[in-house]
Amino acid sequence: MLTEIKASLPQTKENVRFIDYLFKSQRNGFYVNGKSKMTSARHAARYIGRYMARPALAEHKITNYDGEEVTFWYIDHKTEVKVTEAIPAKEFIQRLIDHIPLKGFKMVRHYGLYSRRTKTIAIEILMDCKRFIQKTFEFMKSDSRSLSWRERLVQSFGKDPLTCPNCKEKMFLWRIWHPDYGDIFDLSRDRSFVESKSKQECNKRNSSGRQVKWIPQLLPF
């Protein structure tokens, strides 16, 4: 395996020196724990998550420490058998240090929306979508009833069509007339409005105490 690695790497002094060191220090070769391939992205994420969050040796596997030696156990991946060891504390610490990544070593790289190049833009887009969704739900919650034409105009253009631009008093929509189509809206032709208005005016009294009767005048359009 070292021969293949040496052939594939650039022939620099550092690489040659490192491969030669491995040939001398690992005369019996290497043990490779080649597990099965990941079946799904979820499986890979769980595996990486466990590897990133857990230490090299779980604390519950350390069974004893007498001030000089540390006793611990682990499962041998080659034989699947539980192995118990008792080694000096300094050697135990050295084994743990070997699993600490070098400074600047990338344990996890981010791609897609989480990559550094697109992360800022992606966050801005997601925040805009979040604000839009929140405003939509707030509008739907506050607008549980159907708005009138007047309320829709105020909401869309910010102006009340029934407020006089001069005196700022509230006006009353009585009639809409178009030069091509004639009367589009005429409140005087609404029988229910005329009857309700007549009842209201008939119940009023003038200053002298006499009852005033309101007679609607329908213009012949």
Short mmCIF file of C-alpha atoms in Angstrom, two decimals:
data_model
loop_
_atom_site.label_atom_id
_atom_site.label_comp_id
_atom_site.label_asym_id
_atom_site.label_seq_id
_atom_site.Cartn_x
_atom_site.Cartn_y
_atom_site.Cartn_z
CA MET A 1 0.00 0.00 0.00
CA LEU A 2 2.85 2.38 0.81
CA THR A 3 4.37 1.70 -2.61
CA GLU A 4 1.12 2.71 -4.33
CA ILE A 5 0.82 5.80 -2.15
CA LYS A 6 4.41 6.78 -2.91
CA ALA A 7 3.80 6.42 -6.66
CA SER A 8 0.62 8.54 -6.56
CA LEU A 9 2.06 11.41 -4.51
CA PRO A 10 4.29 14.18 -5.92
CA GLN A 11 7.96 13.29 -5.45
CA THR A 12 8.79 16.08 -3.03
CA LYS A 13 11.33 15.83 -0.24
CA GLU A 14 8.64 15.92 2.43
CA ASN A 15 6.60 13.12 0.83
CA VAL A 16 9.62 10.89 0.22
CA ARG A 17 10.89 11.42 3.76
CA PHE A 18 7.45 10.64 5.22
CA ILE A 19 6.99 7.43 3.16
CA ASP A 20 10.47 6.24 4.10
CA TYR A 21 9.65 6.85 7.75
CA LEU A 22 6.49 4.74 7.44
CA PHE A 23 8.42 1.91 5.79
CA LYS A 24 10.83 1.84 8.75
CA SER A 25 8.32 2.35 11.58
CA GLN A 26 5.54 0.10 10.22
CA ARG A 27 7.44 -3.01 9.15
CA ASN A 28 4.42 -5.25 9.72
CA GLY A 29 2.19 -3.10 7.53
CA PHE A 30 -1.13 -1.49 8.44
CA TYR A 31 -4.47 -2.78 9.64
CA VAL A 32 -7.27 -1.19 7.65
CA ASN A 33 -10.75 -1.27 9.13
CA GLY A 34 -12.68 -1.04 5.87
CA LYS A 35 -16.35 -0.80 6.74
CA SER A 36 -19.24 -1.10 4.32
CA LYS A 37 -20.22 1.92 2.25
CA MET A 38 -22.72 4.43 3.53
CA THR A 39 -26.22 3.53 2.44
CA SER A 40 -27.70 7.03 2.56
CA ALA A 41 -26.93 10.66 3.34
CA ARG A 42 -28.72 10.34 6.68
CA HIS A 43 -26.50 7.38 7.61
CA ALA A 44 -23.39 9.36 6.67
CA ALA A 45 -24.55 12.39 8.68
CA ARG A 46 -25.14 10.27 11.78
CA TYR A 47 -21.74 8.61 11.46
CA ILE A 48 -19.92 11.93 11.05
CA GLY A 49 -21.93 13.43 13.91
CA ARG A 50 -20.91 10.65 16.27
CA TYR A 51 -17.28 10.93 15.19
CA MET A 52 -17.23 14.70 15.66
CA ALA A 53 -18.96 14.75 19.04
CA ARG A 54 -17.37 11.75 20.75
CA PRO A 55 -13.80 11.51 22.08
CA ALA A 56 -11.41 8.77 20.99
CA LEU A 57 -12.31 6.74 24.08
CA ALA A 58 -15.58 7.04 25.96
CA GLU A 59 -15.24 7.90 29.64
CA HIS A 60 -17.24 4.86 30.79
CA LYS A 61 -14.59 2.60 29.20
CA ILE A 62 -11.97 3.84 31.69
CA THR A 63 -12.39 1.47 34.61
CA ASN A 64 -9.51 2.35 36.94
CA TYR A 65 -6.67 4.78 37.62
CA ASP A 66 -4.23 4.21 40.51
CA GLY A 67 -2.10 7.29 40.00
CA GLU A 68 0.35 5.58 37.64
CA GLU A 69 -1.58 3.30 35.29
CA VAL A 70 -4.89 3.66 33.48
CA THR A 71 -7.08 0.61 32.95
CA PHE A 72 -9.57 0.72 30.09
CA TRP A 73 -11.30 -1.55 27.62
CA TYR A 74 -12.34 -1.40 23.96
CA ILE A 75 -13.72 -3.63 21.21
CA ASP A 76 -11.12 -4.88 18.75
CA HIS A 77 -12.49 -4.22 15.27
CA LYS A 78 -10.49 -7.09 13.85
CA THR A 79 -11.70 -9.82 16.23
CA GLU A 80 -14.84 -8.12 17.64
CA VAL A 81 -13.61 -9.15 21.10
CA LYS A 82 -13.50 -6.98 24.22
CA VAL A 83 -9.90 -6.14 25.14
CA THR A 84 -8.78 -4.73 28.50
CA GLU A 85 -5.48 -2.89 28.85
CA ALA A 86 -3.53 -1.27 31.69
CA ILE A 87 -0.90 1.21 30.49
CA PRO A 88 1.05 4.08 32.06
CA ALA A 89 -0.79 7.38 32.28
CA LYS A 90 1.68 9.16 29.98
CA GLU A 91 1.24 6.54 27.27
CA PHE A 92 -2.54 6.76 27.66
CA ILE A 93 -2.42 10.54 27.22
CA GLN A 94 -0.15 10.14 24.18
CA ARG A 95 -2.67 7.81 22.53
CA LEU A 96 -5.44 10.32 23.07
CA ILE A 97 -3.31 13.17 21.72
CA ASP A 98 -2.78 11.23 18.49
CA HIS A 99 -6.52 11.60 17.79
CA ILE A 100 -6.51 15.39 18.17
CA PRO A 101 -6.51 16.97 14.68
CA LEU A 102 -3.76 19.39 13.74
CA LYS A 103 -4.36 23.13 13.95
CA GLY A 104 -6.24 24.32 10.89
CA PHE A 105 -7.22 20.78 9.84
CA LYS A 106 -10.68 20.74 8.26
CA MET A 107 -12.78 18.07 9.95
CA VAL A 108 -15.96 18.98 8.07
CA ARG A 109 -16.36 20.95 4.86
CA HIS A 110 -19.56 22.75 3.98
CA TYR A 111 -21.12 22.77 0.54
CA GLY A 112 -24.26 24.14 -1.03
CA LEU A 113 -26.15 26.66 1.10
CA TYR A 114 -23.68 26.22 3.96
CA SER A 115 -20.51 26.97 1.98
CA ARG A 116 -18.67 30.17 2.86
CA ARG A 117 -19.11 31.64 -0.60
CA THR A 118 -22.89 31.38 -0.63
CA LYS A 119 -23.70 31.29 3.09
CA THR A 120 -24.19 35.05 3.46
CA ILE A 121 -26.39 35.31 0.37
CA ALA A 122 -28.33 32.21 1.36
CA ILE A 123 -29.01 33.59 4.84
CA GLU A 124 -30.30 36.88 3.37
CA ILE A 125 -32.62 35.02 0.99
CA LEU A 126 -33.89 32.75 3.76
CA MET A 127 -34.51 35.73 6.06
CA ASP A 128 -36.46 37.51 3.29
CA CYS A 129 -38.56 34.38 2.79
CA LYS A 130 -39.11 34.13 6.54
CA ARG A 131 -40.27 37.76 6.78
CA PHE A 132 -42.58 37.30 3.78
CA ILE A 133 -44.15 34.18 5.29
CA GLN A 134 -44.59 35.89 8.66
CA LYS A 135 -46.25 38.93 7.08
CA THR A 136 -48.52 36.65 5.04
CA PHE A 137 -49.68 34.76 8.12
CA GLU A 138 -50.13 38.01 10.07
CA PHE A 139 -52.21 39.45 7.24
CA MET A 140 -54.34 36.31 7.01
CA LYS A 141 -54.82 36.31 10.77
CA SER A 142 -55.80 39.99 10.97
CA ASP A 143 -57.95 39.87 7.82
CA SER A 144 -60.31 37.12 8.93
CA ARG A 145 -63.28 38.95 7.37
CA SER A 146 -63.59 40.18 3.79
CA LEU A 147 -62.59 43.83 3.38
CA SER A 148 -64.87 46.40 1.86
CA TRP A 149 -63.91 48.31 -1.27
CA ARG A 150 -63.04 51.33 0.89
CA GLU A 151 -60.77 49.28 3.19
CA ARG A 152 -59.05 47.67 0.21
CA LEU A 153 -58.28 51.07 -1.32
CA VAL A 154 -56.90 52.37 1.98
CA GLN A 155 -54.76 49.25 2.35
CA SER A 156 -53.44 49.43 -1.23
CA PHE A 157 -52.93 53.17 -1.71
CA GLY A 158 -52.95 54.60 1.81
CA LYS A 159 -55.76 57.07 1.07
CA ASP A 160 -59.37 57.04 2.17
CA PRO A 161 -61.60 57.66 -0.89
CA LEU A 162 -64.44 58.91 1.34
CA THR A 163 -62.37 61.61 3.07
CA CYS A 164 -62.74 65.07 1.57
CA PRO A 165 -59.31 66.34 0.40
CA ASN A 166 -60.25 69.92 1.39
CA CYS A 167 -62.17 69.85 4.67
CA LYS A 168 -61.10 66.32 5.68
CA GLU A 169 -64.69 65.45 6.59
CA LYS A 170 -66.13 62.04 5.88
CA MET A 171 -68.15 61.89 2.65
CA PHE A 172 -70.96 59.57 1.66
CA LEU A 173 -70.96 57.64 -1.61
CA TRP A 174 -74.30 58.34 -3.23
CA ARG A 175 -73.81 57.83 -6.93
CA ILE A 176 -71.22 56.70 -9.51
CA TRP A 177 -71.82 57.87 -13.05
CA HIS A 178 -69.76 57.08 -16.17
CA PRO A 179 -70.05 59.07 -19.42
CA ASP A 180 -70.10 55.89 -21.51
CA TYR A 181 -71.97 53.48 -19.24
CA GLY A 182 -74.24 55.83 -17.33
CA ASP A 183 -75.11 55.00 -13.73
CA ILE A 184 -72.85 52.33 -12.30
CA PHE A 185 -73.99 52.83 -8.71
CA ASP A 186 -77.01 54.75 -7.40
CA LEU A 187 -77.90 54.42 -3.74
CA SER A 188 -81.28 56.11 -4.23
CA ARG A 189 -82.43 53.10 -6.25
CA ASP A 190 -81.69 50.75 -3.36
CA ARG A 191 -85.13 50.04 -1.84
CA SER A 192 -83.76 48.68 1.45
CA PHE A 193 -81.66 51.81 1.95
CA VAL A 194 -84.59 54.10 1.15
CA GLU A 195 -86.85 52.29 3.63
CA SER A 196 -84.29 52.35 6.43
CA LYS A 197 -83.53 56.02 5.80
CA SER A 198 -87.23 56.85 5.81
CA LYS A 199 -87.74 55.19 9.18
CA GLN A 200 -84.78 57.02 10.69
CA GLU A 201 -85.93 60.42 9.46
CA CYS A 202 -89.52 59.85 10.48
CA ASN A 203 -88.46 59.21 14.07
CA LYS A 204 -86.59 62.49 14.29
CA ARG A 205 -88.20 65.62 15.62
CA ASN A 206 -87.36 69.18 14.78
CA SER A 207 -86.50 71.87 17.30
CA SER A 208 -90.19 72.83 17.74
CA GLY A 209 -91.14 69.29 18.66
CA ARG A 210 -92.95 68.53 15.43
CA GLN A 211 -92.25 65.18 13.77
CA VAL A 212 -90.48 65.42 10.42
CA LYS A 213 -91.37 62.99 7.69
CA TRP A 214 -88.67 62.24 5.13
CA ILE A 215 -89.93 61.61 1.60
CA PRO A 216 -87.31 60.11 -0.74
CA GLN A 217 -87.09 61.72 -4.16
CA LEU A 218 -86.13 59.31 -6.91
CA LEU A 219 -84.71 61.12 -9.87
CA PRO A 220 -85.80 59.82 -13.31
CA PHE A 221 -82.41 58.68 -14.71
#
